[in-house]
């Protein structure tokens, strides 16, 4: 593998979260009975005309701002002509020569731990277009059914430069893009429902050689498939070349059952789409003011937030990245910090990423449905910070909050008598009892067995039902045994 | 009441001299008598028309009538009308009953007019003789061995034969003005964007514009008042204040500057047509107008540019007629590709197929720049020529058509000859300007008197001015009042 370079570019179709379609007033809601959300425009009745949905343009502007691209002051809708039963007009309205978003880039984190690295993926363009309907080939006794509910759903097609060199980078890019479009609220990111679909253009070459011939893997709707399909395709292409064959430009499909890609059409069968500007739509003009207005309403972007978390809260790059993976996580975290106090920002990060995430995962819950609110979690972390409870006791309190046994950490601590014992006299008395009851261990320790010390700490903590400050117990025990 | 201008019909209805039901029935009777030969209508539905007439009578009785309430209007079969078969002159849509109304139809309904029926037309508005209709040729009421012009030939023949007081047409390259000229009518193609295209079956979207066809300029003004207006359902519709197109009708023409493009007065026009056009210009001078020679140097490329742009757009616009969701589907086919091929091969006529092929070709990879882009450049140059011209004049005049009505079948074998019928009208569509044709006399061809049309071209949004210029001429001439023998 080492003497081969892999070149990958990705095109992603993101379904925009508008209520109505891009050129008609029909609803975009998923899952309705076939053809109940297709109006005259979506059915392409004779004489109907498209009218552009302002909301879809707004989404494109948000995306352009989020990736530092140019939002084109003028872009043009064009017709892409081809015949297919689920394409009612016989053409798709898309953007061709003049797209709405030009350039920009996305910084991605690839890998984990020591091997982790950052990479900047350049974006070529993003353009607005309409989705097609669906052909249904089952249940029609050898015929095909057409469902036009999806026809006219707004898409933003996001195209990268061929900047990725492995399936890992491709997946990291796809994940970062997925997080970003959800972050800025332009796409629900639901991959099962087809809201986020990737096409991967893959080629291989020997170092120093010009770009190899690419094959495009269509319609990958999970990160796992994206990875598997690219890995298979890379190996397939290398084998072909090593066995003396040439790669032919082609469009291929990935079969998740076999894990293989297979040819859909070759370059010879490629359509001539006969693009030309759609005469039913005027050029899309986006004023500077519109862009500025949109900018003012944008949320803080993931990268900026990550840098701020590192600077303000002293988080590591790894923690800051994890906490800015999605806007709701970041918001939850910051709300917890507000409740816990800024000096508890780091333990807050751990609690969100470890305990909360673990519980959510175990109960298969989304953050939005978390039984423990950010304020509750922050309140709990505050009690650790001010030494009211130990970390171990805090886990019990968290469990209690999770199970709805109280409104606040304070209430639970109070009710269950979990407050840490800080009275030195009281602890000393307890330790004396423990030493008396465990003479054998004391003897072992004095004979040089360090392990016995830990056992004694454990006994002392047990005696206080965990309420003593472990550090304090440690120190007092050391003093008594010295 | 037959053959009366709209204003008089409106007054008679308002004064209860006649009811809308009676007026509608009078015209339905004429249709029943004359249409079998003239073939101006594809669909007539007396029940529907009379129901609308009854509603109009109720409205008149309630004192809620507008100027057109109760008047029957023939609608070109290119406008979708709810519950009406809407064919666009094609076998492809022979069975298509529209579930919705075009904005033009909606506006006429709101004005209280009666839909008298759907008029014949060249298939998908592609033609200049009405000979490409799947529903048969239309005969010119002035000489039934001749064509009425096209593509709005059915509308023209219906009004000329007094089967309808007025009709709607659409004009992509001359389809209102040329049949108006050949049938002795007044027809107006408004500025692109003045009348909504919603529900008007598209031929060439950037050129198509609906307008009125009637006996007088005043009738056209009343019709346009009903038809025009911004429509949010049409992105190319222009958001402008509502106009009363009758407001300037009576303005005197003293000092009017008429531009005479030298390109309109050279070779290629029949002498009999040119003589009548010159007479009309002389008449305008008498009305106080001055003439100035102007030039439209790029007009000579207009037909060529048009026959790239219009077919290109049409080839794409007509892709929706695929036999999948509505319209004609071949009875037998082996697979999807075969279904497409057979349905379209059987559903479209020869001229439509020719234009789809031309359009597909000029948009193809490797040819796009040489044809489509080049044509768009020419289009821009032609529009600029008009901008320059209107610095020197208020209105441009010349012939509408280089010839009078030609014989049935005379040009249908030679597409280029047919395309040249629109040599004087096409540039107006390419520039998006308003244009009119008004009757200006008859050619002298022995037995047969054939109408000649004078074309008036105005600056953008100059409809009211054009109507004024036409109206004043119609006050001192009576060509527009001449009617064919039955």
PDB file of N, CA and C in Angstrom, chain B residues 227-295:
ATOM      1  N   UNK B 227     -56.163  41.010 -17.961  1.00  0.00           N
ATOM      2  CA  UNK B 227     -55.120  39.977 -18.001  1.00  0.00           C
ATOM      3  C   UNK B 227     -53.848  40.330 -17.248  1.00  0.00           C
ATOM      4  N   UNK B 228     -53.479  41.615 -17.249  1.00  0.00           N
ATOM      5  CA  UNK B 228     -52.153  42.008 -16.768  1.00  0.00           C
ATOM      6  C   UNK B 228     -52.086  42.032 -15.251  1.00  0.00           C
ATOM      7  N   UNK B 229     -50.894  41.988 -14.740  1.00  0.00           N
ATOM      8  CA  UNK B 229     -50.694  42.152 -13.298  1.00  0.00           C
ATOM      9  C   UNK B 229     -49.645  41.202 -12.753  1.00  0.00           C
ATOM     10  N   UNK B 230     -48.986  41.647 -11.706  1.00  0.00           N
ATOM     11  CA  UNK B 230     -47.941  40.842 -11.070  1.00  0.00           C
ATOM     12  C   UNK B 230     -48.544  39.563 -10.501  1.00  0.00           C
ATOM     13  N   UNK B 231     -47.781  38.491 -10.610  1.00  0.00           N
ATOM     14  CA  UNK B 231     -48.230  37.195 -10.096  1.00  0.00           C
ATOM     15  C   UNK B 231     -47.062  36.528  -9.385  1.00  0.00           C
ATOM     16  N   UNK B 232     -47.215  36.304  -8.102  1.00  0.00           N
ATOM     17  CA  UNK B 232     -46.097  35.711  -7.350  1.00  0.00           C
ATOM     18  C   UNK B 232     -45.820  34.271  -7.769  1.00  0.00           C
ATOM     19  N   UNK B 233     -46.733  33.676  -8.524  1.00  0.00           N
ATOM     20  CA  UNK B 233     -46.504  32.307  -8.988  1.00  0.00           C
ATOM     21  C   UNK B 233     -45.621  32.245 -10.241  1.00  0.00           C
ATOM     22  N   UNK B 234     -45.333  33.415 -10.810  1.00  0.00           N
ATOM     23  CA  UNK B 234     -44.465  33.471 -11.994  1.00  0.00           C
ATOM     24  C   UNK B 234     -43.268  34.357 -11.652  1.00  0.00           C
ATOM     25  N   UNK B 235     -42.100  33.740 -11.515  1.00  0.00           N
ATOM     26  CA  UNK B 235     -40.904  34.479 -11.097  1.00  0.00           C
ATOM     27  C   UNK B 235     -40.463  35.513 -12.129  1.00  0.00           C
ATOM     28  N   UNK B 236     -40.927  35.383 -13.364  1.00  0.00           N
ATOM     29  CA  UNK B 236     -40.546  36.360 -14.380  1.00  0.00           C
ATOM     30  C   UNK B 236     -41.616  37.434 -14.550  1.00  0.00           C
ATOM     31  N   UNK B 237     -42.661  37.356 -13.731  1.00  0.00           N
ATOM     32  CA  UNK B 237     -43.697  38.382 -13.747  1.00  0.00           C
ATOM     33  C   UNK B 237     -43.141  39.634 -13.073  1.00  0.00           C
ATOM     34  N   UNK B 238     -43.528  40.793 -13.585  1.00  0.00           N
ATOM     35  CA  UNK B 238     -42.922  42.033 -13.082  1.00  0.00           C
ATOM     36  C   UNK B 238     -43.828  42.716 -12.076  1.00  0.00           C
ATOM     37  N   UNK B 239     -43.226  43.104 -10.961  1.00  0.00           N
ATOM     38  CA  UNK B 239     -43.985  43.751  -9.905  1.00  0.00           C
ATOM     39  C   UNK B 239     -44.074  45.243 -10.208  1.00  0.00           C
ATOM     40  N   UNK B 240     -45.227  45.630 -10.737  1.00  0.00           N
ATOM     41  CA  UNK B 240     -45.416  47.034 -11.112  1.00  0.00           C
ATOM     42  C   UNK B 240     -46.811  47.467 -10.670  1.00  0.00           C
ATOM     43  N   UNK B 241     -47.018  48.769 -10.529  1.00  0.00           N
ATOM     44  CA  UNK B 241     -48.357  49.236 -10.167  1.00  0.00           C
ATOM     45  C   UNK B 241     -49.368  48.873 -11.260  1.00  0.00           C
ATOM     46  N   UNK B 242     -50.599  48.635 -10.878  1.00  0.00           N
ATOM     47  CA  UNK B 242     -51.655  48.318 -11.837  1.00  0.00           C
ATOM     48  C   UNK B 242     -51.880  49.520 -12.764  1.00  0.00           C
ATOM     49  N   UNK B 243     -52.107  49.191 -14.030  1.00  0.00           N
ATOM     50  CA  UNK B 243     -52.330  50.269 -15.010  1.00  0.00           C
ATOM     51  C   UNK B 243     -53.736  50.171 -15.568  1.00  0.00           C
ATOM     52  N   UNK B 244     -54.308  51.314 -15.949  1.00  0.00           N
ATOM     53  CA  UNK B 244     -55.513  51.299 -16.761  1.00  0.00           C
ATOM     54  C   UNK B 244     -55.072  51.531 -18.203  1.00  0.00           C
ATOM     55  N   UNK B 245     -55.126  50.471 -18.997  1.00  0.00           N
ATOM     56  CA  UNK B 245     -54.588  50.565 -20.362  1.00  0.00           C
ATOM     57  C   UNK B 245     -55.476  51.379 -21.302  1.00  0.00           C
ATOM     58  N   UNK B 246     -56.654  51.782 -20.829  1.00  0.00           N
ATOM     59  CA  UNK B 246     -57.516  52.629 -21.663  1.00  0.00           C
ATOM     60  C   UNK B 246     -57.223  54.113 -21.436  1.00  0.00           C
ATOM     61  N   UNK B 247     -56.383  54.424 -20.460  1.00  0.00           N
ATOM     62  CA  UNK B 247     -56.274  55.817 -19.991  1.00  0.00           C
ATOM     63  C   UNK B 247     -55.809  56.794 -21.063  1.00  0.00           C
ATOM     64  N   UNK B 248     -54.941  56.313 -21.975  1.00  0.00           N
ATOM     65  CA  UNK B 248     -54.379  57.249 -22.953  1.00  0.00           C
ATOM     66  C   UNK B 248     -54.983  57.107 -24.344  1.00  0.00           C
ATOM     67  N   UNK B 249     -56.060  56.328 -24.459  1.00  0.00           N
ATOM     68  CA  UNK B 249     -56.578  56.006 -25.795  1.00  0.00           C
ATOM     69  C   UNK B 249     -56.813  57.242 -26.653  1.00  0.00           C
ATOM     70  N   UNK B 250     -57.354  58.293 -26.038  1.00  0.00           N
ATOM     71  CA  UNK B 250     -57.781  59.456 -26.830  1.00  0.00           C
ATOM     72  C   UNK B 250     -56.700  60.515 -27.012  1.00  0.00           C
ATOM     73  N   UNK B 251     -55.532  60.285 -26.440  1.00  0.00           N
ATOM     74  CA  UNK B 251     -54.463  61.292 -26.582  1.00  0.00           C
ATOM     75  C   UNK B 251     -54.214  61.614 -28.053  1.00  0.00           C
ATOM     76  N   UNK B 252     -54.117  62.890 -28.411  1.00  0.00           N
ATOM     77  CA  UNK B 252     -53.807  63.230 -29.809  1.00  0.00           C
ATOM     78  C   UNK B 252     -52.395  62.774 -30.187  1.00  0.00           C
ATOM     79  N   UNK B 253     -52.199  62.535 -31.461  1.00  0.00           N
ATOM     80  CA  UNK B 253     -50.916  62.000 -31.906  1.00  0.00           C
ATOM     81  C   UNK B 253     -49.973  63.071 -32.434  1.00  0.00           C
ATOM     82  N   UNK B 254     -50.403  64.332 -32.308  1.00  0.00           N
ATOM     83  CA  UNK B 254     -49.553  65.418 -32.816  1.00  0.00           C
ATOM     84  C   UNK B 254     -48.165  65.318 -32.179  1.00  0.00           C
ATOM     85  N   UNK B 255     -47.149  65.350 -33.050  1.00  0.00           N
ATOM     86  CA  UNK B 255     -45.776  65.299 -32.557  1.00  0.00           C
ATOM     87  C   UNK B 255     -45.260  63.892 -32.301  1.00  0.00           C
ATOM     88  N   UNK B 256     -46.114  62.878 -32.501  1.00  0.00           N
ATOM     89  CA  UNK B 256     -45.658  61.487 -32.326  1.00  0.00           C
ATOM     90  C   UNK B 256     -44.520  61.200 -33.288  1.00  0.00           C
ATOM     91  N   UNK B 257     -43.472  60.616 -32.780  1.00  0.00           N
ATOM     92  CA  UNK B 257     -42.330  60.295 -33.637  1.00  0.00           C
ATOM     93  C   UNK B 257     -42.359  58.815 -33.979  1.00  0.00           C
ATOM     94  N   UNK B 258     -42.564  58.540 -35.271  1.00  0.00           N
ATOM     95  CA  UNK B 258     -42.634  57.166 -35.736  1.00  0.00           C
ATOM     96  C   UNK B 258     -41.294  56.776 -36.350  1.00  0.00           C
ATOM     97  N   UNK B 259     -40.704  55.727 -35.824  1.00  0.00           N
ATOM     98  CA  UNK B 259     -39.446  55.217 -36.381  1.00  0.00           C
ATOM     99  C   UNK B 259     -39.741  54.187 -37.461  1.00  0.00           C
ATOM    100  N   UNK B 260     -39.089  54.360 -38.598  1.00  0.00           N
ATOM    101  CA  UNK B 260     -39.275  53.404 -39.696  1.00  0.00           C
ATOM    102  C   UNK B 260     -37.937  52.694 -39.936  1.00  0.00           C
ATOM    103  N   UNK B 261     -37.789  51.487 -39.424  1.00  0.00           N
ATOM    104  CA  UNK B 261     -36.502  50.800 -39.583  1.00  0.00           C
ATOM    105  C   UNK B 261     -36.275  50.437 -41.036  1.00  0.00           C
ATOM    106  N   UNK B 262     -35.134  50.830 -41.552  1.00  0.00           N
ATOM    107  CA  UNK B 262     -34.900  50.582 -42.980  1.00  0.00           C
ATOM    108  C   UNK B 262     -34.914  49.092 -43.269  1.00  0.00           C
ATOM    109  N   UNK B 263     -34.584  48.276 -42.257  1.00  0.00           N
ATOM    110  CA  UNK B 263     -34.572  46.821 -42.448  1.00  0.00           C
ATOM    111  C   UNK B 263     -35.986  46.269 -42.693  1.00  0.00           C
ATOM    112  N   UNK B 264     -37.023  47.027 -42.306  1.00  0.00           N
ATOM    113  CA  UNK B 264     -38.389  46.560 -42.514  1.00  0.00           C
ATOM    114  C   UNK B 264     -38.893  46.916 -43.923  1.00  0.00           C
ATOM    115  N   UNK B 265     -38.189  47.821 -44.559  1.00  0.00           N
ATOM    116  CA  UNK B 265     -38.718  48.366 -45.806  1.00  0.00           C
ATOM    117  C   UNK B 265     -37.855  47.988 -47.009  1.00  0.00           C
ATOM    118  N   UNK B 266     -37.052  46.972 -46.880  1.00  0.00           N
ATOM    119  CA  UNK B 266     -36.220  46.519 -47.997  1.00  0.00           C
ATOM    120  C   UNK B 266     -36.899  45.384 -48.728  1.00  0.00           C
ATOM    121  N   UNK B 267     -36.079  44.450 -49.185  1.00  0.00           N
ATOM    122  CA  UNK B 267     -36.614  43.312 -49.926  1.00  0.00           C
ATOM    123  C   UNK B 267     -37.270  42.319 -48.973  1.00  0.00           C
ATOM    124  N   UNK B 268     -38.027  41.414 -49.552  1.00  0.00           N
ATOM    125  CA  UNK B 268     -38.573  40.313 -48.757  1.00  0.00           C
ATOM    126  C   UNK B 268     -40.013  40.520 -48.358  1.00  0.00           C
ATOM    127  N   UNK B 269     -40.563  41.701 -48.695  1.00  0.00           N
ATOM    128  CA  UNK B 269     -41.950  41.948 -48.329  1.00  0.00           C
ATOM    129  C   UNK B 269     -42.777  42.092 -49.601  1.00  0.00           C
ATOM    130  N   UNK B 270     -43.949  41.463 -49.620  1.00  0.00           N
ATOM    131  CA  UNK B 270     -44.814  41.575 -50.786  1.00  0.00           C
ATOM    132  C   UNK B 270     -45.176  43.043 -51.036  1.00  0.00           C
ATOM    133  N   UNK B 271     -45.197  43.391 -52.321  1.00  0.00           N
ATOM    134  CA  UNK B 271     -45.484  44.786 -52.684  1.00  0.00           C
ATOM    135  C   UNK B 271     -46.863  45.214 -52.198  1.00  0.00           C
ATOM    136  N   UNK B 272     -47.832  44.294 -52.281  1.00  0.00           N
ATOM    137  CA  UNK B 272     -49.195  44.656 -51.875  1.00  0.00           C
ATOM    138  C   UNK B 272     -49.250  44.956 -50.386  1.00  0.00           C
ATOM    139  N   UNK B 273     -48.481  44.250 -49.611  1.00  0.00           N
ATOM    140  CA  UNK B 273     -48.424  44.507 -48.167  1.00  0.00           C
ATOM    141  C   UNK B 273     -47.746  45.853 -47.920  1.00  0.00           C
ATOM    142  N   UNK B 274     -46.607  46.050 -48.590  1.00  0.00           N
ATOM    143  CA  UNK B 274     -45.842  47.277 -48.370  1.00  0.00           C
ATOM    144  C   UNK B 274     -46.662  48.520 -48.742  1.00  0.00           C
ATOM    145  N   UNK B 275     -47.445  48.408 -49.815  1.00  0.00           N
ATOM    146  CA  UNK B 275     -48.256  49.553 -50.240  1.00  0.00           C
ATOM    147  C   UNK B 275     -49.235  49.957 -49.148  1.00  0.00           C
ATOM    148  N   UNK B 276     -49.869  48.969 -48.510  1.00  0.00           N
ATOM    149  CA  UNK B 276     -50.849  49.279 -47.454  1.00  0.00           C
ATOM    150  C   UNK B 276     -50.156  49.861 -46.218  1.00  0.00           C
ATOM    151  N   UNK B 277     -48.967  49.351 -45.941  1.00  0.00           N
ATOM    152  CA  UNK B 277     -48.206  49.873 -44.794  1.00  0.00           C
ATOM    153  C   UNK B 277     -47.855  51.342 -45.049  1.00  0.00           C
ATOM    154  N   UNK B 278     -47.426  51.636 -46.287  1.00  0.00           N
ATOM    155  CA  UNK B 278     -47.085  53.030 -46.629  1.00  0.00           C
ATOM    156  C   UNK B 278     -48.318  53.925 -46.519  1.00  0.00           C
ATOM    157  N   UNK B 279     -49.485  53.399 -46.959  1.00  0.00           N
ATOM    158  CA  UNK B 279     -50.730  54.165 -46.816  1.00  0.00           C
ATOM    159  C   UNK B 279     -50.977  54.516 -45.348  1.00  0.00           C
ATOM    160  N   UNK B 280     -50.777  53.529 -44.499  1.00  0.00           N
ATOM    161  CA  UNK B 280     -51.033  53.726 -43.066  1.00  0.00           C
ATOM    162  C   UNK B 280     -50.093  54.786 -42.494  1.00  0.00           C
ATOM    163  N   UNK B 281     -48.835  54.721 -42.917  1.00  0.00           N
ATOM    164  CA  UNK B 281     -47.867  55.711 -42.441  1.00  0.00           C
ATOM    165  C   UNK B 281     -48.326  57.119 -42.876  1.00  0.00           C
ATOM    166  N   UNK B 282     -48.796  57.199 -44.107  1.00  0.00           N
ATOM    167  CA  UNK B 282     -49.292  58.482 -44.615  1.00  0.00           C
ATOM    168  C   UNK B 282     -50.460  58.983 -43.768  1.00  0.00           C
ATOM    169  N   UNK B 283     -51.324  58.070 -43.399  1.00  0.00           N
ATOM    170  CA  UNK B 283     -52.476  58.418 -42.569  1.00  0.00           C
ATOM    171  C   UNK B 283     -51.997  58.970 -41.212  1.00  0.00           C
ATOM    172  N   UNK B 284     -50.970  58.341 -40.659  1.00  0.00           N
ATOM    173  CA  UNK B 284     -50.413  58.816 -39.386  1.00  0.00           C
ATOM    174  C   UNK B 284     -49.823  60.206 -39.521  1.00  0.00           C
ATOM    175  N   UNK B 285     -49.215  60.451 -40.681  1.00  0.00           N
ATOM    176  CA  UNK B 285     -48.674  61.813 -40.882  1.00  0.00           C
ATOM    177  C   UNK B 285     -49.811  62.821 -40.836  1.00  0.00           C
ATOM    178  N   UNK B 286     -50.915  62.397 -41.433  1.00  0.00           N
ATOM    179  CA  UNK B 286     -52.078  63.296 -41.419  1.00  0.00           C
ATOM    180  C   UNK B 286     -52.555  63.571 -39.994  1.00  0.00           C
ATOM    181  N   UNK B 287     -52.357  62.586 -39.138  1.00  0.00           N
ATOM    182  CA  UNK B 287     -52.770  62.742 -37.730  1.00  0.00           C
ATOM    183  C   UNK B 287     -51.757  63.558 -36.926  1.00  0.00           C
ATOM    184  N   UNK B 288     -50.719  64.027 -37.613  1.00  0.00           N
ATOM    185  CA  UNK B 288     -49.772  64.905 -36.928  1.00  0.00           C
ATOM    186  C   UNK B 288     -48.482  64.242 -36.519  1.00  0.00           C
ATOM    187  N   UNK B 289     -48.296  62.990 -36.933  1.00  0.00           N
ATOM    188  CA  UNK B 289     -47.065  62.298 -36.554  1.00  0.00           C
ATOM    189  C   UNK B 289     -45.938  62.622 -37.515  1.00  0.00           C
ATOM    190  N   UNK B 290     -44.734  62.544 -37.012  1.00  0.00           N
ATOM    191  CA  UNK B 290     -43.551  62.705 -37.858  1.00  0.00           C
ATOM    192  C   UNK B 290     -42.883  61.342 -37.985  1.00  0.00           C
ATOM    193  N   UNK B 291     -42.187  61.130 -39.100  1.00  0.00           N
ATOM    194  CA  UNK B 291     -41.475  59.867 -39.249  1.00  0.00           C
ATOM    195  C   UNK B 291     -39.983  60.107 -39.283  1.00  0.00           C
ATOM    196  N   UNK B 292     -39.247  59.133 -38.832  1.00  0.00           N
ATOM    197  CA  UNK B 292     -37.798  59.214 -38.864  1.00  0.00           C
ATOM    198  C   UNK B 292     -37.270  57.825 -39.229  1.00  0.00           C
ATOM    199  N   UNK B 293     -36.305  57.828 -40.149  1.00  0.00           N
ATOM    200  CA  UNK B 293     -35.732  56.530 -40.509  1.00  0.00           C
ATOM    201  C   UNK B 293     -34.767  56.085 -39.418  1.00  0.00           C
ATOM    202  N   UNK B 294     -34.909  54.864 -39.020  1.00  0.00           N
ATOM    203  CA  UNK B 294     -34.006  54.321 -38.002  1.00  0.00           C
ATOM    204  C   UNK B 294     -33.408  53.027 -38.546  1.00  0.00           C
ATOM    205  N   UNK B 295     -32.523  52.465 -37.757  1.00  0.00           N
ATOM    206  CA  UNK B 295     -31.921  51.199 -38.182  1.00  0.00           C
ATOM    207  C   UNK B 295     -31.884  50.209 -37.023  1.00  0.00           C
TER     208      UNK B 295
END
